[in-house]
Amino acid sequence: MKAVAFAAVTSLVLLFVWERVDIVRIGYHIERLKAQKVLLERERDELQVKLSGLTAPERIARLASDKLGMLQPEKGQVVVINFEPETPANPVAAEGEIRIAKNMVTRRAR
Amino acid sequence: MASPSFRGRRILVACGLSGAFILVIVRLVNLQVMQSAELTVKADRQHQKNVTLEGARGTIYDRNSKVLAMNMDVPSVFGVPASLGNPGTAARNLSPILHVKATELEKKLKQEKHFVWLARKLEPEQGRRLERLGLDGVGVVMEGRRFYPKGPLLSHVLGFAGMDDRGLEGVELRYEQYLRGEKRAVVLQRDALGRAVFPKGLNEEGAAAGHSLTLTVDEVVQYIAEKELDEAVTRSSAKSGTMIVMDPRTGAVLAMAVSPRFDPNTVGALAPDRWRNRALTDTYEPGSTMKAVIAAAALEEKVMTPGSMIYGENGQFAIANTIIHDHEKAGWMTFAQMIQKSSNIGAAKVGMALGEWRVFDYLKEFGFGDKSGIDLPGETAGLLRGPRQWGKRSLASISMGQEVGVTPLQMVTAISAIANGGVLMKPYVVSEIRNGKGQLVAQNMPQAKRRVISADTARTLTTLLEGVVTNGTGGKAAIPGFRVAGKTGTAQKVDPRTGKYSSTLLVGSFLGYVPAEDPRLAMIVVIDEPRGEGWGGVVAAPVFRRVGEQVLNYMGVAVDEPVKLAMAGLES
């Protein structure tokens, strides 16, 4: 009986010690993960700043003109037209209008 | 049975152990009870570290969520002179990485101090090179630094934050209370080596980052405005230029450009004059653009109709012992022609027909003499004196845009009221504020201040202002495919040497909106002191056209009148 009691007490003590040690071990692990998280967040921010700088309209425009030889459209080269089919019941006619407009431009441009 | 000598030894050992145990107990009581308070404080001091964490400053986005300003942790380098072996060698190793002269670094490292800053807020790459160098006595700490990845884009609106991460100008200053990260004091547990160990609470969060702002500004529209304005200022060798693009239906600012620009990343060396947002801090005499507002008043009060006849006095009109001139001599003209040709004499007569108080009241109604209330710092109210302070010529002068000081922002807000059918809107640049978790904290909604003219008057005036572009002084503002309404302005500046109006120091401007029928853009272009031909119709109107054309294309606004196709020379 005494031996059982001794074993039980010893087990409890060992369990308590093991728990404390494990808490400290996990604590260190958490701190390592936190440090890793901070590093990853820094890397994310650095990439975000780089991306934002690389997509600046000024840079894109410069690359488009200097490297790709692109030009700003001339006066009237871009025409935005409103196209909203008035009656969904007759979509063919509406589509036809657009086609005619395109053909007209293409045909006459030749 | 044990021998007496063995028993004696047992008693001796038992006594010894008991004595030792009693000593331990006494010591324990002494430590745990008698000195408990004092030792607890000592232990806490060794195991705990109080630190103040500060959340990162909030990010600023444009209306399409493109990053315009954000914080990033960057390395700052310090030296501990006492721990350095050879300051000279360390300085020579550090110099190429920090881009600081070796002699300067050596001087710092030889100081009799425990801690010296060698360089602060460097580029991340410099930090990585320093880590690879691994010098004893040189350490790196991370600090938050504000980055403006687009460089000078929108710099006058964004403003900038200082070395201590506090907003000093522009949106950064105005919204400091939202952008600033939370400051929180936390207690870290440390082990014997000083490393942080298990935190007190697993759910304990770090300091919250500052709120993020979403602007009404579109970075592409801003780029177009800045590019065209810069080119115009350079081309005309002007002192400066300002341009504002506004959505007249809401008062939202789509672009606010000031030339010359500055880079908020390297603001330290610049004079304050360079970062002043002239669009709302500088007043100027608007000249003929003010005639649009006078015309609105005359139409609303039914003092004039488009067909009302006005005599142009053949280009010279005497008033209060002075002579008002017109550049184009005119006899009888209609009110519509007066607007188109921008007749000073006609405007003076319209003003006189309205009378002092009605002119003053309408100017006040349109927002002149008061701050617009835009959410940016440094706005001025301009200069509009009451009629009691006016001289004999003031009514005529004010009617043609003299003796009154306005800001470009006031002018574009006023023209927006005409464009949207008569309602004065409050201009704004920040549309949303969100916290670090992305939750909406506050939202700026379009805010109508008051109705200033009726929708009928606005429609009539739009037709007259279209005439300025189709048949008048603003021909160079015409945008193919769109009906443009606008007004040119050329104001003489007072020569600081003579105190009189100069014939060479001018402010050329163009104010208008497009498409005239259903306006999407209200814009003002102001060119300050252009060289050569300084007329608003010559220096400012072309900027209006170029910006309008590109922005309407970008926004996908459909044409509102037949357009000639350049590729085929055809009409659609």
XYZ file of C-alpha atoms in Angstrom, chain A residues 23 27-28 30-31 42 45-46 48-49 52-53 55-58 61 72 75-82 105 108-109, chain B residues 67 70 72-73 124 128 142 149-150 191 195-199 202 219 223 261 480 549 553 556-559 565-566 570:
58
model
C 5.528 24.686 -20.935
C 7.243 28.877 -24.806
C 10.571 28.907 -26.641
C 6.254 30.068 -29.677
C 8.895 32.755 -29.457
C 8.918 42.266 -43.019
C 6.069 44.555 -46.572
C 9.318 44.843 -48.499
C 4.648 45.202 -51.206
C 6.731 48.382 -51.352
C 3.970 49.321 -55.541
C 7.058 51.119 -56.850
C 3.658 49.418 -60.830
C 3.849 53.216 -60.541
C 2.090 54.723 -63.582
C 5.110 56.917 -64.315
C 4.480 54.773 -69.057
C -0.215 57.773 -76.608
C -6.695 62.767 -80.945
C -9.811 60.779 -81.749
C -8.070 57.396 -82.074
C -9.917 56.090 -79.052
C -13.677 56.358 -79.142
C -15.688 54.956 -76.263
C -19.275 54.333 -77.176
C -22.166 53.390 -74.962
C -14.512 51.345 -89.834
C -13.400 52.393 -95.006
C -10.015 52.318 -93.335
C -0.552 51.574 -52.137
C 3.104 52.438 -46.151
C 8.106 49.023 -43.243
C 10.567 47.928 -40.570
C 16.667 46.532 -45.857
C 21.406 42.303 -44.493
C 14.565 47.610 -36.553
C 6.640 53.865 -53.299
C 5.309 56.055 -56.099
C 15.331 33.656 -19.221
C 15.783 35.709 -24.296
C 12.053 36.224 -24.280
C 10.271 33.155 -22.992
C 6.719 32.064 -22.541
C 4.384 35.016 -22.713
C -1.234 33.261 -25.275
C -3.322 57.281 -59.162
C -0.269 60.739 -62.973
C 6.672 68.279 -57.407
C -12.889 65.564 -79.780
C -8.986 63.373 -73.270
C -10.615 57.400 -72.170
C -14.411 54.706 -70.293
C -16.731 57.665 -70.691
C -18.679 57.399 -73.930
C -18.470 60.207 -76.483
C -11.917 59.067 -86.434
C -8.283 59.989 -86.846
C -14.289 59.333 -90.856
